PDB file of C-alpha atoms in Angstrom:
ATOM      1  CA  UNK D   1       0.000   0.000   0.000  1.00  0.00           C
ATOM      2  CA  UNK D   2       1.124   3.717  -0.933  1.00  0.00           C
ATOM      3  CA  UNK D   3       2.197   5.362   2.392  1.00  0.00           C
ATOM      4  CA  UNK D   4       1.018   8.467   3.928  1.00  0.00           C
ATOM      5  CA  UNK D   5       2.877  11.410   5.913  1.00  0.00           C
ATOM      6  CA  UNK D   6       0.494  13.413   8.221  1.00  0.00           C
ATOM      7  CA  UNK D   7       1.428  15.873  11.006  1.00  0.00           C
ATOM      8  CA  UNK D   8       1.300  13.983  14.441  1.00  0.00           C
ATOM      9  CA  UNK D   9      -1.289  16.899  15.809  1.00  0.00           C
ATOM     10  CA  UNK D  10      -2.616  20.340  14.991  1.00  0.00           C
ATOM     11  CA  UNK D  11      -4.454  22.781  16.823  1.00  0.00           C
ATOM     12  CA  UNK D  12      -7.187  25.598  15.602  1.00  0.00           C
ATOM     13  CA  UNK D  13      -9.129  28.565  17.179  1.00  0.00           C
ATOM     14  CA  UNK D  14     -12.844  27.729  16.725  1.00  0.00           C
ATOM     15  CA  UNK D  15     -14.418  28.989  13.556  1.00  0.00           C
ATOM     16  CA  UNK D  16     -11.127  29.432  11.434  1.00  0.00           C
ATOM     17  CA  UNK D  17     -10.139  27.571   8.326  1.00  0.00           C
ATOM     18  CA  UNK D  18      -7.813  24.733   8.824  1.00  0.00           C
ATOM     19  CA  UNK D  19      -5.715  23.209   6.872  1.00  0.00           C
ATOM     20  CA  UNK D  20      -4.721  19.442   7.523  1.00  0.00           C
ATOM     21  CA  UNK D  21      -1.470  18.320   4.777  1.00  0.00           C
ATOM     22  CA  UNK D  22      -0.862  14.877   3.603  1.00  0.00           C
ATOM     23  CA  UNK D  23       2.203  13.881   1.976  1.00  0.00           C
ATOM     24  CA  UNK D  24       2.109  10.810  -0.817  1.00  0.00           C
ATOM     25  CA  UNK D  25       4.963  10.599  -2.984  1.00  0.00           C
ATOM     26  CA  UNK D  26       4.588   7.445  -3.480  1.00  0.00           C
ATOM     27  CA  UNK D  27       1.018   7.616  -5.145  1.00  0.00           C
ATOM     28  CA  UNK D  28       0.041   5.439  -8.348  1.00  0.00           C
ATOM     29  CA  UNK D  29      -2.550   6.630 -11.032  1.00  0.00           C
ATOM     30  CA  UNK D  30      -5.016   4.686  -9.568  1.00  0.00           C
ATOM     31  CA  UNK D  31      -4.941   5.591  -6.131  1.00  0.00           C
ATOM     32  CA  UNK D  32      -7.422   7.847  -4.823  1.00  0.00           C
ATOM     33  CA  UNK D  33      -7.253  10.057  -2.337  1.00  0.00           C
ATOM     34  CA  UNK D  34      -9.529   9.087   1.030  1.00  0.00           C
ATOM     35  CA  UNK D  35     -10.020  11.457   4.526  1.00  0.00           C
ATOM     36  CA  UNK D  36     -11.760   9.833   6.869  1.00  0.00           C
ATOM     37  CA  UNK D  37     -11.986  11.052  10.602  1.00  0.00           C
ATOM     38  CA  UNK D  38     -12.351   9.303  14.389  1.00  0.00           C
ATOM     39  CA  UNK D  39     -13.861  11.615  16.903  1.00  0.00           C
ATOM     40  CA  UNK D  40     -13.801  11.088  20.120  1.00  0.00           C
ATOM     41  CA  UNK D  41     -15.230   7.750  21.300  1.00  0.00           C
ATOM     42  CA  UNK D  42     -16.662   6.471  17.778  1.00  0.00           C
ATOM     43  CA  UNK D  43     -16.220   4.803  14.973  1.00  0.00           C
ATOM     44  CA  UNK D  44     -14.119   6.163  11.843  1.00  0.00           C
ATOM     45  CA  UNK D  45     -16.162   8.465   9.484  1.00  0.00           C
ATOM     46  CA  UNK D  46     -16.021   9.275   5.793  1.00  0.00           C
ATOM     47  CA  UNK D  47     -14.907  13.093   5.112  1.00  0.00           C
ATOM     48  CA  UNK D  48     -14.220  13.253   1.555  1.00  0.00           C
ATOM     49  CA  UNK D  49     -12.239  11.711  -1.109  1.00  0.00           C
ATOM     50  CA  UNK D  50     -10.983  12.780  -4.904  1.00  0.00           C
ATOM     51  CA  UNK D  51      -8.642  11.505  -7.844  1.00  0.00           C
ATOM     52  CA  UNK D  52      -6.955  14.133  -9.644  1.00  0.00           C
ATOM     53  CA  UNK D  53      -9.435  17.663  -9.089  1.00  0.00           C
ATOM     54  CA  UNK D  54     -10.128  19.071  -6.076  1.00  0.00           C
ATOM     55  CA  UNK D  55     -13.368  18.318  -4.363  1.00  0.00           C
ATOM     56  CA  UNK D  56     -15.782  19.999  -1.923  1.00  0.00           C
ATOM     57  CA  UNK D  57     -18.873  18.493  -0.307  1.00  0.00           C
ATOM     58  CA  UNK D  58     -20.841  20.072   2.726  1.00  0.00           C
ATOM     59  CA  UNK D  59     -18.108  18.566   5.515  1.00  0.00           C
ATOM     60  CA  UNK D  60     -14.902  19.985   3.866  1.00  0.00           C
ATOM     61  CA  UNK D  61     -12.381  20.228   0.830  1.00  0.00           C
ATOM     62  CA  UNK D  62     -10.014  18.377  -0.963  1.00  0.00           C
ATOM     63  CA  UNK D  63      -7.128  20.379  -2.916  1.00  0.00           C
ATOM     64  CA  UNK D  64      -4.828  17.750  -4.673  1.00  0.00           C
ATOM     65  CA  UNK D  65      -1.114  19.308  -5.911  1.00  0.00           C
ATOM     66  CA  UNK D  66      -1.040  18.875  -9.439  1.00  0.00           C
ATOM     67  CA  UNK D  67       1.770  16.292  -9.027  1.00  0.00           C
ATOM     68  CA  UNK D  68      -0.566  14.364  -6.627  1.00  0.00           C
ATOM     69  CA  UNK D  69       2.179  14.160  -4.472  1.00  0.00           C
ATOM     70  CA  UNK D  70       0.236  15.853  -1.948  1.00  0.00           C
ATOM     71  CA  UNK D  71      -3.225  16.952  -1.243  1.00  0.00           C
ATOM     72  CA  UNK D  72      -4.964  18.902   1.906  1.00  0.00           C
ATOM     73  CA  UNK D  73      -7.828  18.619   3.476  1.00  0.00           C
ATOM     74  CA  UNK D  74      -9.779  21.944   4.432  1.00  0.00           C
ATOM     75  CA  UNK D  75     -12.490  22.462   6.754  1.00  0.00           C
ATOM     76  CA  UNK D  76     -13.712  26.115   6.015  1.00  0.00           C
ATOM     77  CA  UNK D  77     -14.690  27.232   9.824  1.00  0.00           C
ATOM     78  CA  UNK D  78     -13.375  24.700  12.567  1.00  0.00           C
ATOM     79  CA  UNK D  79     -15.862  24.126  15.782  1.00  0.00           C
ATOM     80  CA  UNK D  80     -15.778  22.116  18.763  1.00  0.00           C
ATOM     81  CA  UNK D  81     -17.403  19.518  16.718  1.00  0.00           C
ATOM     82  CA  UNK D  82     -14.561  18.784  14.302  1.00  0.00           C
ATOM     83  CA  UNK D  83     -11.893  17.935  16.795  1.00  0.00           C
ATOM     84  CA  UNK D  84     -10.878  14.151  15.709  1.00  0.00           C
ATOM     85  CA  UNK D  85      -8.314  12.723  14.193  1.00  0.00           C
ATOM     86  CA  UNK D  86      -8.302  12.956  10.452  1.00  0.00           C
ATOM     87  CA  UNK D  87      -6.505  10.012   8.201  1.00  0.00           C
ATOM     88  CA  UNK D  88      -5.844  10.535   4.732  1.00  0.00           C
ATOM     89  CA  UNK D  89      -5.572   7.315   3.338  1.00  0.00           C
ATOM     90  CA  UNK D  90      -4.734   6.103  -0.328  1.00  0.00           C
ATOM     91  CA  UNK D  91      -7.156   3.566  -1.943  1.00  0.00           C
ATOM     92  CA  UNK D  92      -8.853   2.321  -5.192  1.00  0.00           C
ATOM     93  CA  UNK D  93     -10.981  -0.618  -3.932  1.00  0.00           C
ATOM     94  CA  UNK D  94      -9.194  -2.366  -1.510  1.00  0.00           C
ATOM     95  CA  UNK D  95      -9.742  -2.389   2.254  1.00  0.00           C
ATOM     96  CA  UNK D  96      -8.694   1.016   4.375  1.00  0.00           C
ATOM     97  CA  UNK D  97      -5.490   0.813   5.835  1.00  0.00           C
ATOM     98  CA  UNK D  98      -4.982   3.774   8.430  1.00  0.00           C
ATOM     99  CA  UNK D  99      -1.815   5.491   9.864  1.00  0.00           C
ATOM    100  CA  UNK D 100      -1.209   7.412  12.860  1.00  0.00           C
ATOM    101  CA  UNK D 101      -3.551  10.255  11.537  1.00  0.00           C
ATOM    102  CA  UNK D 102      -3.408  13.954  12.973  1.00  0.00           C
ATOM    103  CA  UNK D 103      -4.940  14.304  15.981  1.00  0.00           C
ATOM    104  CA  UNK D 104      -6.819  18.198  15.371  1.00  0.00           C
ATOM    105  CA  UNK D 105      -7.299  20.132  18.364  1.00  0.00           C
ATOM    106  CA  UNK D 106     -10.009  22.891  18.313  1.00  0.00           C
ATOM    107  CA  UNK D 107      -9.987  25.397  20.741  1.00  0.00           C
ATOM    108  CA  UNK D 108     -13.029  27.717  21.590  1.00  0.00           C
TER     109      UNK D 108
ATOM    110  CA  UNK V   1     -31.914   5.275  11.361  1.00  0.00           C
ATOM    111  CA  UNK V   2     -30.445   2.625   8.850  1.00  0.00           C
ATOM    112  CA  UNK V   3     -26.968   3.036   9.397  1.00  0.00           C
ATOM    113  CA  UNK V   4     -24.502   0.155  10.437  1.00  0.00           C
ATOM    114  CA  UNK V   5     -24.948  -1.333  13.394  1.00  0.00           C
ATOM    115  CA  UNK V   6     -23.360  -3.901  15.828  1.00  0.00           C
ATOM    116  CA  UNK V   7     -24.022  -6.070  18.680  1.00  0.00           C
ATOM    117  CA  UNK V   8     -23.263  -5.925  21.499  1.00  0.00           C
ATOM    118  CA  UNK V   9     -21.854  -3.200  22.393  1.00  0.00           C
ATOM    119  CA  UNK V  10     -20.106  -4.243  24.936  1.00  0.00           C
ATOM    120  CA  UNK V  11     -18.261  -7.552  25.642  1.00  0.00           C
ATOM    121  CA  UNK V  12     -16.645  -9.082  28.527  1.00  0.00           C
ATOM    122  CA  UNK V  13     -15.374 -12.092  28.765  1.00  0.00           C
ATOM    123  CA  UNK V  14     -12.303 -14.514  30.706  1.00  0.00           C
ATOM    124  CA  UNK V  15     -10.043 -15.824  28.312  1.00  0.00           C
ATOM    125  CA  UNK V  16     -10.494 -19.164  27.142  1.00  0.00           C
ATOM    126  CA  UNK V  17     -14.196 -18.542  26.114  1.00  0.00           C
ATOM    127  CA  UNK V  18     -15.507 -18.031  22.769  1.00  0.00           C
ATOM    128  CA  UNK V  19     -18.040 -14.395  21.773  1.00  0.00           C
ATOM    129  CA  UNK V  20     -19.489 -13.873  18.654  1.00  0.00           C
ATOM    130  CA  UNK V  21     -19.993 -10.450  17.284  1.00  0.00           C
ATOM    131  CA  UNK V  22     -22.881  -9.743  14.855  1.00  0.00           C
ATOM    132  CA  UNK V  23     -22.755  -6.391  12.233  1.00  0.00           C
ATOM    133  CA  UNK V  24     -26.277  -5.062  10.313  1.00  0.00           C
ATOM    134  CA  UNK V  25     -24.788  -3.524   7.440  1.00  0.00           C
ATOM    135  CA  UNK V  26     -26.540  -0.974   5.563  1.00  0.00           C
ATOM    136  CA  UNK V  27     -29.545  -2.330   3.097  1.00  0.00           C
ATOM    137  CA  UNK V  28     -28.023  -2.681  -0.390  1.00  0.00           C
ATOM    138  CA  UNK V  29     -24.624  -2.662   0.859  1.00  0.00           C
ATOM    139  CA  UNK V  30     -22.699  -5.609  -1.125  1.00  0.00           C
ATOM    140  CA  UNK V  31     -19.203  -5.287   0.650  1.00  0.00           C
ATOM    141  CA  UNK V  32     -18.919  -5.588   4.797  1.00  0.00           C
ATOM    142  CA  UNK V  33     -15.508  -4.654   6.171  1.00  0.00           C
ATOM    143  CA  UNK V  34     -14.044  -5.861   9.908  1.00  0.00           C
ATOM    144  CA  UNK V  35     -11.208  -3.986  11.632  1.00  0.00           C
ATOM    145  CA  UNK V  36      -9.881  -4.011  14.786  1.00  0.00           C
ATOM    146  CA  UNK V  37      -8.519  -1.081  16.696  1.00  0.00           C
ATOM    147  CA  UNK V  38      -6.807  -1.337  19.924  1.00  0.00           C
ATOM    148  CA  UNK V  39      -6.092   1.980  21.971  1.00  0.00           C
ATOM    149  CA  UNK V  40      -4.055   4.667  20.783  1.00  0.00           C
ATOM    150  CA  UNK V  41      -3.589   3.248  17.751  1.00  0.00           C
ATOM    151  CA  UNK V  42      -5.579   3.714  13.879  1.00  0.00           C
ATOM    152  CA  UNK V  43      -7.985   0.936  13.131  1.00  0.00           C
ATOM    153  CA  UNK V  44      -6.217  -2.501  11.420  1.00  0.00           C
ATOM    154  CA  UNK V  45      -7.824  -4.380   8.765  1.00  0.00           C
ATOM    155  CA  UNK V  46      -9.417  -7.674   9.520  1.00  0.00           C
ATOM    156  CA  UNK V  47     -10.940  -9.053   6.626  1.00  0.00           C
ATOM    157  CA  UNK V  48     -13.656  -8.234   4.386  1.00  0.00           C
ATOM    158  CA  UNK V  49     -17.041  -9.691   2.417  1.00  0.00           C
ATOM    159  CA  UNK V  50     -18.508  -8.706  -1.156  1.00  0.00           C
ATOM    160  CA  UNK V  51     -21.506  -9.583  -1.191  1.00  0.00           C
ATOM    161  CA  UNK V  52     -21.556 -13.549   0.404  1.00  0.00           C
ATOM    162  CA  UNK V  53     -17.881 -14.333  -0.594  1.00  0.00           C
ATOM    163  CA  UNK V  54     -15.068 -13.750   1.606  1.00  0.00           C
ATOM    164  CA  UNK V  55     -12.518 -11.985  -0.303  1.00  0.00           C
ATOM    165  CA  UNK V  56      -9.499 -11.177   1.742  1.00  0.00           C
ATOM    166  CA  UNK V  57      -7.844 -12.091   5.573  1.00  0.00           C
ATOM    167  CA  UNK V  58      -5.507 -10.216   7.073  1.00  0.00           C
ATOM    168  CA  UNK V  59      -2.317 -11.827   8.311  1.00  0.00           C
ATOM    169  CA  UNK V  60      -3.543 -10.389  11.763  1.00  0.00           C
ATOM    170  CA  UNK V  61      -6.226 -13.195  11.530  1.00  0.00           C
ATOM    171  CA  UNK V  62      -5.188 -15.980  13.379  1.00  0.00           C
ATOM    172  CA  UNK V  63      -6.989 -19.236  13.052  1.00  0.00           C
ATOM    173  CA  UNK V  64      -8.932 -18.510  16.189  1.00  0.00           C
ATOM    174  CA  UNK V  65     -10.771 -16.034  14.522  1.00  0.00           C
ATOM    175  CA  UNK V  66     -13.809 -17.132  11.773  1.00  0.00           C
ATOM    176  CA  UNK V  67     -16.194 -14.657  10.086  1.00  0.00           C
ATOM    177  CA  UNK V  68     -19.097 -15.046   8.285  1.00  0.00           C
ATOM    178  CA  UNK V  69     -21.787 -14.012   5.429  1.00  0.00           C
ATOM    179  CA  UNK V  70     -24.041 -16.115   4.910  1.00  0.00           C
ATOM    180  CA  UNK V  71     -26.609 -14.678   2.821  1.00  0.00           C
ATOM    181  CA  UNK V  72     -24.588 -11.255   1.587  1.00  0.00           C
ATOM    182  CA  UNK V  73     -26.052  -9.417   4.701  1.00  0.00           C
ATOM    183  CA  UNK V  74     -25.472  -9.072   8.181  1.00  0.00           C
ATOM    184  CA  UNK V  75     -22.366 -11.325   8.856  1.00  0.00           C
ATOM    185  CA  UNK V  76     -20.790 -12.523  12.289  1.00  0.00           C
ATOM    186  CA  UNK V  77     -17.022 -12.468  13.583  1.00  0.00           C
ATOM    187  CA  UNK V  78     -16.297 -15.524  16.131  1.00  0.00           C
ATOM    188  CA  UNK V  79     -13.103 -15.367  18.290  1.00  0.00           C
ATOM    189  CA  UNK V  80     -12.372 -18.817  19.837  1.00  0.00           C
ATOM    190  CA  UNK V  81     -10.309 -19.209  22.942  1.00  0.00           C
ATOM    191  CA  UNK V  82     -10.216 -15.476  23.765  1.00  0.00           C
ATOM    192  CA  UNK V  83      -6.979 -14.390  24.756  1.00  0.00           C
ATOM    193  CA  UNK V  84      -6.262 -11.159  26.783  1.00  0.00           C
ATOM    194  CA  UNK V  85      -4.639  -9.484  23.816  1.00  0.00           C
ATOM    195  CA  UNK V  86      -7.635  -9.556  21.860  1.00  0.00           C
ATOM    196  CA  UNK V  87      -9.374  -6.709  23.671  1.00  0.00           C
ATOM    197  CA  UNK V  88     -10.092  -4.101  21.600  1.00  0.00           C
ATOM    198  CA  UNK V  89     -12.924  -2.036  19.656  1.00  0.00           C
ATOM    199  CA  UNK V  90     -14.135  -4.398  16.849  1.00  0.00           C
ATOM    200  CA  UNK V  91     -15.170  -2.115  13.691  1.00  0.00           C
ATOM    201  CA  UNK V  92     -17.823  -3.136  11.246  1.00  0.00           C
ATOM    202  CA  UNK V  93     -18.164  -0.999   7.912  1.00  0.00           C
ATOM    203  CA  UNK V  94     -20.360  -1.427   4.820  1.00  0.00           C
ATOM    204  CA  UNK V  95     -19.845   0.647   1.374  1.00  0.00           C
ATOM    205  CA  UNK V  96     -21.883  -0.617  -2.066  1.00  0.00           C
ATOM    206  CA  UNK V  97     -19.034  -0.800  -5.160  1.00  0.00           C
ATOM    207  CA  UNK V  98     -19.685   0.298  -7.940  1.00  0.00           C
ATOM    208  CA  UNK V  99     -16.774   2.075  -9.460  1.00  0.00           C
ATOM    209  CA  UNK V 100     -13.594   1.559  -8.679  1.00  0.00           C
ATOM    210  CA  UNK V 101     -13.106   3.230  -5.131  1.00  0.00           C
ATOM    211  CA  UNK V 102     -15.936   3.037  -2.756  1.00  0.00           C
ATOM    212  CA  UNK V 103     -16.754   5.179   0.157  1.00  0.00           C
ATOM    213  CA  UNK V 104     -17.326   2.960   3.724  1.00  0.00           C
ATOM    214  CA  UNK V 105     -19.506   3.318   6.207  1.00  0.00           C
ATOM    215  CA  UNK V 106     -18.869   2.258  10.008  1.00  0.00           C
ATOM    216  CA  UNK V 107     -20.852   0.858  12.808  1.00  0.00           C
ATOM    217  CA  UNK V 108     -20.237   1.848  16.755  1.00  0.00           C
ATOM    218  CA  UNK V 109     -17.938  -0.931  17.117  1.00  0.00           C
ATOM    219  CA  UNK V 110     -17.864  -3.926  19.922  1.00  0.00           C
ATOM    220  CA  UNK V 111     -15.797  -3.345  22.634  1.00  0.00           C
ATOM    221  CA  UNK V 112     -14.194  -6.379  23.879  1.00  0.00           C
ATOM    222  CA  UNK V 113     -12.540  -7.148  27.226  1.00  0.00           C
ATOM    223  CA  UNK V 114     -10.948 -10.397  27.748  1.00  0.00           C
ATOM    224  CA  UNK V 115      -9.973 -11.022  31.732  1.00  0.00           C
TER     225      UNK V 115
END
């Protein structure tokens, strides 16, 4: 499986954008790009995912570099809600496999 | 709500004994994933159902552990001869496939304790 480089943690002031990075140099051509997030307590839950263009959906945003070396995940206005850990994993059809993640603080 | 779910919950047991774990997946839903996640640490694969057929077991899958599909639905992961290191959360997820990524869906786990 194509490996995955994520900060360990990052921290945000409630209701500011954040930006989570995620660093795949090894990616092929048909590996998409997955987010998924753990909060607190529950089970893992799908953010967003994309191939080559960026992608938005009501939870957040995907930019992908143009190299798709790298790609970030943005959540337009952090709140309490969205502190979690967020994987970005690399997929076509095969099972997840999740890393250490980046463990997002929020702070009010 | 028709989401994934599991049951139990909760699980304890002393180690020697045998649980079962059942996971509803969501209606329509041909693939059903299990993954075990232990604390601290990201979920790990298990092994994983499209529709009735069992297509892939982790090496993490000792011969203790069995799952099943029968009818391409709900299916059922059996540990036999519990051993204290297999506490942890055990995951169920369901996604349907039809192109060539698919987007997975998880239940609120099973938390098992072996004494």
């Amino acid at each position: 499986d194509a490996k995955t480089t994520q900060p360990n943690s990052m921290e945000s002031n409630e209701e500011e954008p954040v930006h989570l990075p995620c660093n795949h140099s090894t990616i092929s051509g048909t590996d998409y790009i997955h987010w998924y997030r753990q909060l607190p307590s529950q089970g893992p839950e799908y953010v967003i995912h994309g191939l080559t263009s960026n992608v938005n959906n009501r939870m957040a945003s995907l930019a992908i570099a143009e190299d798709r070396k790298s790609s970030t995940l943005i959540l337009h206005r952090a709140t309490l809600r969205d502190a979690a850990v967020y994987y970005c994993i690399l997929r076509g059809n095969t099972p997840l496999v999740f890393g250490k993640g980046t463990r997002l603080s929020v702070i009010a | 709500d028709t989401g994934v779910s599991q049951d139990p919950r909760h699980k304890i047991t002393k180690r020697g004994q045998n649980v079962t774990f059942r996971c509803d997946p969501i209606s329509e839903h041909n693939r059903l994933y299990w993954y075990r996640q232990t604390l601290g640490q990201g979920p790990e694969f298990l092994t994983y159902f499209q529709n009735e057929a069992q297509l892939e077991k982790s090496r993490l899958l000792s011969d203790r552990f069995s799952a099943e599909r029968p009818k391409g639905s709900f299916s059922t992961l059996e540990i036999q001869r519990t051993e204290q290191g297999d506490s942890a959360m055990y995951l169920c997820a369901s996604s349907l496939l039809v192109h060539a990524t698919d987007t997975q869906y998880f239940g609120p786990g099973t938390r098992l304790t072996v004494l």
